[in-house]
Amino acid sequence: MPRLVVVSNRVADPRKTAAGGLAVALGEALNATGGLWFGWSGNIVEKTDAAAQAQPQLHVQRAGDVTLATVDLTQEDHDAYYLGYSNGVLWPVFHYRLDLADFDAGYIGGYRRVNRMFAQQVLPLLRPDDLIWVHDYHLIPLAEELRSLGCRQRIGFFLHIPLPPPLIMAAIPAHEWLIRALFAYDLVGLQSQTDLNHFARYVYTEAQAEQAADGRFSAFGRELRVQAFPIGIDVDEFASLTQGREAQETLATMRDQYAKRRLLVGVDRLDYSKGLPQRLRAMRSLLQRYPGNCNSATLIQIASPSRETVGAYNDLRRQLEGLCGSINGNYGELDWMPIRYIHRTVARKRLPGLYRASRVALVTPLRDGMNLVAKEFIAAQDEADPGVLVLSRFAGAAEQLRDALLVNPYDSDGTADAIQHALHMPLEERQTRHQRLLANIREYDVHWWQRRFLESLQQ
């Protein structure tokens, strides 16, 4: 098997389970081939006159059989490539938020510059028969840069976030350049069939592409294979965390403190794509329409900090705090509050205990590439007495998890009705739904995703 080279914005030590299931899955293939993982170090350095003329220093370390190679970014490059174009243009547009995109700031030059620098740094590390796997929206043009330097190895790309419909994609001033850059890859993987349909419609209408039966598209004088590879979790790894000390402590604490309550849970980054204000409004509608839940149902909403320096995130935080205060003020009692809002990160090892203690999980993004919290909630459940997943139809996971209660997060009353159904669902129905959901995430876990993508890339 050829050596695997992974390129992503950030790298992780695949030996550490705290790095998450993705790092573990990539680590399997990297370890099996003595692979290389390349990306940004996370460090921001001052730009000097000498440094402006030279390539940044390469940092190399070993993680077992895997080589980790990283480079630093200057403040200018970080602000333009990461904050500016990746997260100020691509992230909002790909999540359908054109109103939050900053098209006019000139960030695209820094985005191209850092991708070119990544290509120049990783090229000398490559072997002739390497398989290269590039990850996510930060690095869309990396293959184009590598090809311009003479790279002829097979290169695959996986987009972890959703791909928008053609008309929304076309709002990006350089949209044709981005899609043309994808055609420098041999294989592009997307999260869902919806994303694949959006890609096909774009290249038909904007690039007059031709499609073969095996998922190959011909456009811009090149040929590209595009497939949906829905990412999963390591089910056994996450289920084993449920039996760990931290998870068991959390489970015991939750059951003790909420012995007379029915617990709902939401775990998200603080991001405008997650539908958090809409979720709180659905909770308010639940209490209005079904007053039997007053003094009974409590939502624990974890919204971990994310990009705190960006104005849109500060606005969102203030909106959430205002909604929580309003709902708790109008409905709370001395010994009960309907919403417990936590704006900090909760340790990953404690989350399975929180999930298992909860009767309902609310995973209701306005748009999401996949959403692995939904799958983690399923994996953490007691099969004899499982909780119920309420899932947005706009999450990529909804294509697979049809036995969840699917909702439109923009419809507060409809979501409230689904929550009421979940809270009162009979045990037999909960068990049946959970069995089907668990079978699905086991079949299409993160190991399946990794194997399927690499097999397709080697074909």
Short mmCIF file of C-alpha atoms in Angstrom, two decimals:
data_model
loop_
_atom_site.label_atom_id
_atom_site.label_comp_id
_atom_site.label_asym_id
_atom_site.label_seq_id
_atom_site.Cartn_x
_atom_site.Cartn_y
_atom_site.Cartn_z
CA MET A 1 0.00 0.00 0.00
CA PRO A 2 1.39 3.48 -0.85
CA ARG A 3 2.21 5.91 1.93
CA LEU A 4 -0.63 8.21 2.98
CA VAL A 5 0.02 11.95 3.24
CA VAL A 6 -2.71 13.95 4.99
CA VAL A 7 -2.82 17.73 4.60
CA SER A 8 -5.20 19.79 6.73
CA ASN A 9 -5.34 23.21 8.33
CA ARG A 10 -4.38 21.74 11.73
CA VAL A 11 -2.79 18.43 12.69
CA ALA A 12 -3.35 16.18 15.70
CA ASP A 13 -1.44 13.39 17.39
CA PRO A 14 -3.44 10.31 16.34
CA ARG A 15 -2.25 8.42 19.44
CA LYS A 16 -4.30 10.69 21.71
CA THR A 17 -7.99 9.77 21.95
CA ALA A 18 -8.77 13.33 23.03
CA ALA A 19 -8.00 14.31 19.44
CA GLY A 20 -11.29 12.67 18.45
CA GLY A 21 -12.47 9.91 16.14
CA LEU A 22 -11.33 11.61 12.94
CA ALA A 23 -7.72 11.76 14.10
CA VAL A 24 -7.92 8.14 15.26
CA ALA A 25 -9.32 7.00 11.88
CA LEU A 26 -6.71 8.94 9.92
CA GLY A 27 -4.10 7.65 12.34
CA GLU A 28 -4.97 4.05 11.43
CA ALA A 29 -4.12 4.62 7.78
CA LEU A 30 -1.16 6.85 8.60
CA ASN A 31 0.31 4.27 11.00
CA ALA A 32 -0.26 1.42 8.56
CA THR A 33 1.78 3.20 5.87
CA GLY A 34 4.29 5.18 7.97
CA GLY A 35 2.43 8.26 6.81
CA LEU A 36 2.91 12.02 6.97
CA TRP A 37 0.46 14.60 8.38
CA PHE A 38 1.12 18.19 7.31
CA GLY A 39 -0.55 21.45 8.37
CA TRP A 40 -0.38 24.71 10.28
CA SER A 41 1.29 24.53 13.69
CA GLY A 42 -1.24 26.86 15.31
CA ASN A 43 1.54 29.38 15.99
CA ILE A 44 1.50 32.96 14.73
CA VAL A 45 4.90 34.59 14.29
CA GLU A 46 6.08 38.11 13.57
CA LYS A 47 6.92 38.89 9.97
CA THR A 48 10.48 40.17 9.50
CA ASP A 49 12.17 41.48 6.37
CA ALA A 50 14.32 38.33 6.21
CA ALA A 51 11.34 36.06 6.76
CA ALA A 52 9.43 37.80 3.98
CA GLN A 53 12.05 36.57 1.51
CA ALA A 54 12.33 33.01 2.85
CA GLN A 55 10.05 30.02 3.34
CA PRO A 56 8.81 29.52 6.92
CA GLN A 57 10.62 26.99 9.06
CA LEU A 58 9.31 23.43 8.90
CA HIS A 59 8.72 21.72 12.27
CA VAL A 60 8.94 17.91 12.16
CA GLN A 61 8.23 15.44 14.95
CA ARG A 62 7.36 11.78 15.27
CA ALA A 63 4.13 10.41 16.68
CA GLY A 64 4.81 6.67 16.69
CA ASP A 65 5.09 5.61 13.07
CA VAL A 66 3.57 8.87 11.85
CA THR A 67 5.50 12.00 10.92
CA LEU A 68 3.88 15.31 11.88
CA ALA A 69 5.13 18.30 9.87
CA THR A 70 3.90 21.83 10.54
CA VAL A 71 4.64 25.42 9.60
CA ASP A 72 3.89 28.70 11.37
CA LEU A 73 1.85 31.56 9.89
CA THR A 74 2.54 35.26 10.07
CA GLN A 75 -0.18 37.47 11.52
CA GLU A 76 -0.90 38.85 8.04
CA ASP A 77 -1.32 35.39 6.54
CA HIS A 78 -3.39 34.14 9.46
CA ASP A 79 -5.76 37.09 9.25
CA ALA A 80 -6.20 36.83 5.48
CA TYR A 81 -6.14 33.05 4.92
CA TYR A 82 -7.80 31.76 8.10
CA LEU A 83 -9.93 34.52 9.61
CA GLY A 84 -10.54 36.40 6.39
CA TYR A 85 -11.19 34.15 3.41
CA SER A 86 -11.71 30.73 5.02
CA ASN A 87 -13.97 31.88 7.85
CA GLY A 88 -15.10 35.30 6.62
CA VAL A 89 -16.12 34.23 3.10
CA LEU A 90 -16.21 30.46 2.57
CA TRP A 91 -17.68 29.44 5.93
CA PRO A 92 -20.71 31.78 5.84
CA VAL A 93 -21.42 31.25 2.13
CA PHE A 94 -21.15 27.47 2.34
CA HIS A 95 -23.63 27.65 5.27
CA TYR A 96 -26.00 29.85 3.19
CA ARG A 97 -25.28 33.08 5.14
CA LEU A 98 -24.46 35.52 2.36
CA ASP A 99 -25.37 38.38 4.70
CA LEU A 100 -22.37 37.57 6.92
CA ALA A 101 -19.76 37.15 4.17
CA ASP A 102 -17.11 39.85 3.74
CA PHE A 103 -16.47 39.77 0.00
CA ASP A 104 -14.71 43.11 -0.36
CA ALA A 105 -11.82 42.87 2.07
CA GLY A 106 -9.26 41.43 -0.38
CA TYR A 107 -8.62 38.28 1.65
CA ILE A 108 -8.35 36.01 -1.38
CA GLY A 109 -4.72 36.99 -1.98
CA GLY A 110 -3.70 35.68 1.44
CA TYR A 111 -5.75 32.51 0.91
CA ARG A 112 -3.93 31.78 -2.33
CA ARG A 113 -0.56 32.74 -0.82
CA VAL A 114 -0.85 30.33 2.13
CA ASN A 115 -2.06 27.47 -0.10
CA ARG A 116 0.94 28.12 -2.37
CA MET A 117 3.26 28.11 0.65
CA PHE A 118 1.74 24.84 1.90
CA ALA A 119 2.36 23.28 -1.52
CA GLN A 120 5.97 24.48 -1.60
CA GLN A 121 6.60 23.14 1.88
CA VAL A 122 5.01 19.71 1.46
CA LEU A 123 6.30 18.97 -2.06
CA PRO A 124 9.91 18.11 -1.01
CA LEU A 125 8.50 15.68 1.58
CA LEU A 126 6.58 13.63 -1.01
CA ARG A 127 7.51 10.25 -2.47
CA PRO A 128 6.61 9.29 -6.05
CA ASP A 129 3.89 6.79 -5.08
CA ASP A 130 2.31 8.72 -2.17
CA LEU A 131 -1.46 9.07 -1.83
CA ILE A 132 -2.31 12.64 -0.78
CA TRP A 133 -5.54 13.40 1.11
CA VAL A 134 -6.38 17.09 1.56
CA HIS A 135 -9.06 18.18 4.05
CA ASP A 136 -11.60 20.96 4.09
CA TYR A 137 -12.40 24.41 2.81
CA HIS A 138 -9.16 26.05 3.96
CA LEU A 139 -7.23 24.15 1.27
CA ILE A 140 -9.47 23.97 -1.81
CA PRO A 141 -6.73 25.21 -4.21
CA LEU A 142 -3.89 23.11 -2.75
CA ALA A 143 -3.93 20.48 -5.52
CA GLU A 144 -3.82 23.21 -8.17
CA GLU A 145 -0.73 24.64 -6.49
CA LEU A 146 0.88 21.21 -6.20
CA ARG A 147 0.19 20.40 -9.85
CA SER A 148 1.80 23.70 -10.90
CA LEU A 149 4.95 22.57 -9.08
CA GLY A 150 5.02 19.25 -10.93
CA CYS A 151 3.20 16.97 -8.46
CA ARG A 152 1.76 13.94 -10.27
CA GLN A 153 0.70 11.81 -7.30
CA ARG A 154 -2.95 10.94 -6.75
CA ILE A 155 -4.61 13.68 -4.69
CA GLY A 156 -8.01 13.45 -3.00
CA PHE A 157 -10.01 16.17 -1.26
CA PHE A 158 -12.76 15.91 1.35
CA LEU A 159 -15.07 18.82 2.16
CA HIS A 160 -16.29 18.54 5.74
CA ILE A 161 -18.81 21.39 5.48
CA PRO A 162 -21.84 21.59 3.15
CA LEU A 163 -21.55 22.68 -0.48
CA PRO A 164 -24.19 25.33 -1.26
CA PRO A 165 -26.55 25.41 -4.27
CA PRO A 166 -25.21 26.98 -7.47
CA LEU A 167 -26.88 30.39 -7.05
CA ILE A 168 -25.44 30.80 -3.56
CA MET A 169 -22.02 29.54 -4.66
CA ALA A 170 -22.09 32.03 -7.53
CA ALA A 171 -22.26 34.91 -5.03
CA ILE A 172 -18.53 34.38 -4.28
CA PRO A 173 -16.62 36.69 -6.65
CA ALA A 174 -14.06 33.95 -7.43
CA HIS A 175 -16.50 31.04 -7.48
CA GLU A 176 -15.39 29.73 -10.89
CA TRP A 177 -11.75 29.72 -9.78
CA LEU A 178 -12.66 27.67 -6.67
CA ILE A 179 -14.56 25.02 -8.62
CA ARG A 180 -11.91 24.93 -11.35
CA ALA A 181 -9.31 24.32 -8.61
CA LEU A 182 -11.24 21.26 -7.45
CA PHE A 183 -10.70 19.72 -10.89
CA ALA A 184 -6.97 19.46 -10.08
CA TYR A 185 -7.88 16.63 -7.69
CA ASP A 186 -8.43 13.02 -8.73
CA LEU A 187 -11.26 12.51 -6.24
CA VAL A 188 -13.48 14.93 -4.31
CA GLY A 189 -15.55 13.62 -1.42
CA LEU A 190 -18.65 15.39 -0.11
CA GLN A 191 -20.75 14.71 2.97
CA SER A 192 -24.14 14.04 1.41
CA GLN A 193 -26.10 13.34 -1.75
CA THR A 194 -27.51 16.85 -1.46
CA ASP A 195 -23.99 18.28 -1.68
CA LEU A 196 -23.25 16.06 -4.67
CA ASN A 197 -26.42 17.28 -6.40
CA HIS A 198 -25.38 20.89 -5.78
CA PHE A 199 -21.95 20.22 -7.28
CA ALA A 200 -23.45 18.54 -10.35
CA ARG A 201 -25.90 21.40 -10.95
CA TYR A 202 -23.11 23.96 -10.64
CA VAL A 203 -20.75 22.33 -13.13
CA TYR A 204 -23.61 21.67 -15.58
CA THR A 205 -24.85 25.26 -15.55
CA GLU A 206 -21.62 27.20 -15.01
CA ALA A 207 -19.02 24.99 -16.71
CA GLN A 208 -21.08 22.96 -19.24
CA ALA A 209 -19.68 19.78 -17.70
CA GLU A 210 -20.31 16.27 -18.97
CA GLN A 211 -20.92 13.42 -16.53
CA ALA A 212 -20.09 9.74 -16.91
CA ALA A 213 -22.02 6.97 -15.19
CA ASP A 214 -19.34 6.34 -12.54
CA GLY A 215 -19.50 9.80 -10.97
CA ARG A 216 -16.87 11.39 -13.20
CA PHE A 217 -17.28 14.95 -14.44
CA SER A 218 -15.43 16.50 -17.39
CA ALA A 219 -14.95 20.28 -17.32
CA PHE A 220 -12.20 22.88 -17.67
CA GLY A 221 -10.32 20.39 -19.86
CA ARG A 222 -9.97 17.95 -16.94
CA GLU A 223 -11.77 14.95 -15.47
CA LEU A 224 -12.77 14.58 -11.82
CA ARG A 225 -14.54 11.90 -9.81
CA VAL A 226 -16.96 13.20 -7.14
CA GLN A 227 -18.77 11.01 -4.59
CA ALA A 228 -20.64 11.31 -1.32
CA PHE A 229 -18.77 9.82 1.65
CA PRO A 230 -20.80 10.58 4.81
CA ILE A 231 -18.38 10.76 7.70
CA GLY A 232 -19.09 8.75 10.85
CA ILE A 233 -17.75 8.31 14.35
CA ASP A 234 -15.80 5.53 16.04
CA VAL A 235 -18.84 3.93 17.66
CA ASP A 236 -16.97 1.47 19.87
CA GLU A 237 -14.52 4.13 21.03
CA PHE A 238 -17.30 6.51 22.00
CA ALA A 239 -19.38 3.76 23.60
CA SER A 240 -16.34 2.79 25.69
CA LEU A 241 -16.08 6.40 26.91
CA THR A 242 -19.59 5.96 28.30
CA GLN A 243 -18.19 3.41 30.76
CA GLY A 244 -15.28 5.64 31.77
CA ARG A 245 -14.96 7.27 35.18
CA GLU A 246 -15.69 10.82 34.04
CA ALA A 247 -18.80 9.78 32.08
CA GLN A 248 -20.12 7.65 34.93
CA GLU A 249 -19.59 10.50 37.40
CA THR A 250 -21.48 12.87 35.10
CA LEU A 251 -24.29 10.36 34.62
CA ALA A 252 -24.67 9.85 38.37
CA THR A 253 -24.65 13.60 39.03
CA MET A 254 -27.24 14.33 36.35
CA ARG A 255 -29.56 11.57 37.54
CA ASP A 256 -29.26 12.76 41.12
CA GLN A 257 -29.84 16.44 40.35
CA TYR A 258 -32.59 15.84 37.79
CA ALA A 259 -34.29 12.82 39.35
CA LYS A 260 -37.68 14.57 39.12
CA ARG A 261 -37.02 16.26 35.77
CA ARG A 262 -36.81 15.22 32.14
CA LEU A 263 -33.50 16.30 30.68
CA LEU A 264 -32.89 17.60 27.16
CA VAL A 265 -29.40 18.31 25.84
CA GLY A 266 -27.79 20.41 23.11
CA VAL A 267 -24.03 20.44 22.51
CA ASP A 268 -22.68 22.82 19.90
CA ARG A 269 -19.97 25.31 19.11
CA LEU A 270 -21.23 28.88 19.42
CA ASP A 271 -21.86 29.37 15.70
CA TYR A 272 -24.63 30.98 13.69
CA SER A 273 -25.01 27.80 11.61
CA LYS A 274 -26.15 25.78 14.65
CA GLY A 275 -29.62 27.31 14.99
CA LEU A 276 -29.27 28.05 18.70
CA PRO A 277 -31.68 31.03 18.91
CA GLN A 278 -34.26 29.03 16.97
CA ARG A 279 -33.77 26.12 19.39
CA LEU A 280 -34.42 28.33 22.41
CA ARG A 281 -37.53 29.74 20.77
CA ALA A 282 -38.72 26.18 20.21
CA MET A 283 -38.24 25.54 23.94
CA ARG A 284 -40.30 28.64 24.70
CA SER A 285 -43.00 27.37 22.33
CA LEU A 286 -42.91 23.98 24.08
CA LEU A 287 -43.60 25.61 27.45
CA GLN A 288 -46.37 27.78 25.97
CA ARG A 289 -48.13 25.04 24.02
CA TYR A 290 -47.55 22.19 26.47
CA PRO A 291 -47.55 23.74 29.96
CA GLY A 292 -47.23 20.29 31.53
CA ASN A 293 -43.50 20.61 30.78
CA CYS A 294 -43.19 23.57 33.14
CA ASN A 295 -41.34 22.62 36.31
CA SER A 296 -40.47 19.36 34.56
CA ALA A 297 -38.38 19.63 31.35
CA THR A 298 -34.92 21.24 31.41
CA LEU A 299 -32.63 21.90 28.46
CA ILE A 300 -28.89 21.89 29.16
CA GLN A 301 -27.43 23.86 26.26
CA ILE A 302 -23.65 23.82 25.92
CA ALA A 303 -22.35 26.42 23.46
CA SER A 304 -18.57 26.20 23.53
CA PRO A 305 -16.62 29.38 22.62
CA SER A 306 -15.77 29.83 18.96
CA ARG A 307 -14.09 32.76 17.14
CA GLU A 308 -14.82 35.17 19.97
CA THR A 309 -13.12 38.06 18.17
CA VAL A 310 -15.59 37.98 15.24
CA GLY A 311 -18.48 40.44 15.52
CA ALA A 312 -21.19 38.02 14.35
CA TYR A 313 -20.29 35.60 17.16
CA ASN A 314 -20.45 38.28 19.83
CA ASP A 315 -23.88 39.31 18.52
CA LEU A 316 -25.01 35.69 18.67
CA ARG A 317 -23.75 35.30 22.23
CA ARG A 318 -25.67 38.37 23.36
CA GLN A 319 -28.80 37.11 21.60
CA LEU A 320 -28.58 33.72 23.33
CA GLU A 321 -27.99 35.26 26.74
CA GLY A 322 -31.00 37.53 26.23
CA LEU A 323 -33.26 34.64 25.18
CA CYS A 324 -32.13 32.46 28.09
CA GLY A 325 -32.77 35.27 30.56
CA SER A 326 -36.18 36.00 29.08
CA ILE A 327 -37.35 32.37 29.04
CA ASN A 328 -35.99 31.58 32.50
CA GLY A 329 -37.45 34.82 33.86
CA ASN A 330 -40.90 34.14 32.45
CA TYR A 331 -41.15 30.43 33.21
CA GLY A 332 -38.62 29.58 35.92
CA GLU A 333 -39.41 28.71 39.52
CA LEU A 334 -37.33 28.92 42.67
CA ASP A 335 -36.36 25.26 42.29
CA TRP A 336 -36.44 24.90 38.49
CA MET A 337 -35.18 26.69 35.40
CA PRO A 338 -36.15 25.55 31.89
CA ILE A 339 -32.73 26.33 30.36
CA ARG A 340 -29.22 25.91 31.71
CA TYR A 341 -26.90 27.69 29.30
CA ILE A 342 -23.17 26.89 29.52
CA HIS A 343 -20.78 28.99 27.46
CA ARG A 344 -17.62 26.95 27.86
CA THR A 345 -16.20 23.67 26.64
CA VAL A 346 -17.17 20.49 28.47
CA ALA A 347 -14.55 17.72 28.51
CA ARG A 348 -15.16 15.11 25.81
CA LYS A 349 -14.92 12.28 28.35
CA ARG A 350 -17.89 13.72 30.27
CA LEU A 351 -20.20 14.15 27.30
CA PRO A 352 -21.27 10.48 27.03
CA GLY A 353 -22.59 10.61 30.60
CA LEU A 354 -24.57 13.76 29.80
CA TYR A 355 -25.95 12.19 26.64
CA ARG A 356 -27.03 9.01 28.44
CA ALA A 357 -28.77 10.99 31.19
CA SER A 358 -30.82 12.93 28.63
CA ARG A 359 -34.25 11.92 27.45
CA VAL A 360 -33.93 14.01 24.27
CA ALA A 361 -31.06 15.45 22.22
CA LEU A 362 -31.73 18.58 20.18
CA VAL A 363 -29.47 18.68 17.12
CA THR A 364 -31.12 21.40 15.08
CA PRO A 365 -28.61 23.31 12.90
CA LEU A 366 -29.81 25.64 10.18
CA ARG A 367 -27.24 23.98 7.91
CA ASP A 368 -24.52 21.45 8.71
CA GLY A 369 -22.25 19.24 6.63
CA MET A 370 -22.92 16.22 8.83
CA ASN A 371 -23.11 16.84 12.61
CA LEU A 372 -21.41 14.12 14.62
CA VAL A 373 -23.08 15.09 17.92
CA ALA A 374 -26.19 13.32 16.60
CA LYS A 375 -24.20 10.12 16.10
CA GLU A 376 -22.42 10.42 19.45
CA PHE A 377 -25.77 10.74 21.22
CA ILE A 378 -26.96 7.51 19.59
CA ALA A 379 -23.75 5.66 20.51
CA ALA A 380 -23.98 6.74 24.16
CA GLN A 381 -27.52 5.51 24.79
CA ASP A 382 -28.63 2.63 27.00
CA GLU A 383 -30.18 0.25 24.47
CA ALA A 384 -32.75 -0.88 27.04
CA ASP A 385 -33.97 2.68 27.71
CA PRO A 386 -32.67 4.97 24.96
CA GLY A 387 -33.25 8.68 24.51
CA VAL A 388 -34.73 10.26 21.38
CA LEU A 389 -32.87 12.28 18.75
CA VAL A 390 -34.58 15.40 17.38
CA LEU A 391 -32.63 16.27 14.25
CA SER A 392 -32.74 19.12 11.76
CA ARG A 393 -33.58 18.09 8.23
CA PHE A 394 -30.84 20.54 7.17
CA ALA A 395 -28.05 18.53 8.79
CA GLY A 396 -26.19 16.18 6.47
CA ALA A 397 -26.81 13.42 9.03
CA ALA A 398 -30.54 13.57 8.24
CA GLU A 399 -29.94 11.68 4.99
CA GLN A 400 -28.78 8.66 7.02
CA LEU A 401 -30.62 8.99 10.33
CA ARG A 402 -34.18 8.73 9.08
CA ASP A 403 -35.39 7.18 12.35
CA ALA A 404 -34.70 10.37 14.26
CA LEU A 405 -37.51 12.91 14.58
CA LEU A 406 -36.71 15.24 11.69
CA VAL A 407 -37.66 18.89 12.09
CA ASN A 408 -37.48 22.25 10.35
CA PRO A 409 -35.56 24.42 12.85
CA TYR A 410 -37.12 27.59 11.43
CA ASP A 411 -40.53 26.30 12.55
CA SER A 412 -40.58 26.84 16.32
CA ASP A 413 -44.03 25.36 16.86
CA GLY A 414 -43.29 22.33 14.69
CA THR A 415 -40.04 21.70 16.56
CA ALA A 416 -41.89 22.07 19.87
CA ASP A 417 -44.39 19.44 18.73
CA ALA A 418 -41.53 17.07 17.89
CA ILE A 419 -39.93 17.66 21.31
CA GLN A 420 -43.25 16.89 23.00
CA HIS A 421 -43.49 13.69 20.95
CA ALA A 422 -39.94 12.76 21.96
CA LEU A 423 -40.57 13.39 25.66
CA HIS A 424 -43.62 11.12 25.66
CA MET A 425 -42.54 8.48 23.15
CA PRO A 426 -43.33 4.92 24.34
CA LEU A 427 -40.39 2.71 25.27
CA GLU A 428 -40.97 0.21 22.44
CA GLU A 429 -40.89 2.94 19.80
CA ARG A 430 -37.76 4.47 21.35
CA GLN A 431 -36.03 1.09 21.30
CA THR A 432 -37.01 0.37 17.69
CA ARG A 433 -35.84 3.75 16.46
CA HIS A 434 -32.58 3.50 18.40
CA GLN A 435 -31.80 0.00 17.11
CA ARG A 436 -32.08 1.22 13.52
CA LEU A 437 -30.07 4.35 14.18
CA LEU A 438 -27.33 2.41 15.97
CA ALA A 439 -27.13 -0.14 13.15
CA ASN A 440 -26.67 2.70 10.67
CA ILE A 441 -23.87 4.48 12.51
CA ARG A 442 -22.12 1.15 13.10
CA GLU A 443 -22.24 0.23 9.41
CA TYR A 444 -21.15 3.67 8.22
CA ASP A 445 -18.64 4.53 10.92
CA VAL A 446 -15.49 6.62 10.58
CA HIS A 447 -13.41 3.54 9.69
CA TRP A 448 -15.77 2.74 6.79
CA TRP A 449 -15.46 6.38 5.66
CA GLN A 450 -11.67 6.29 5.70
CA ARG A 451 -11.42 2.92 3.90
CA ARG A 452 -14.04 3.81 1.30
CA PHE A 453 -12.41 7.13 0.41
CA LEU A 454 -8.89 5.73 0.12
CA GLU A 455 -10.06 2.72 -1.91
CA SER A 456 -11.81 5.08 -4.32
CA LEU A 457 -8.74 7.31 -4.53
CA GLN A 458 -6.52 4.36 -5.43
CA GLN A 459 -8.83 3.08 -8.16
#
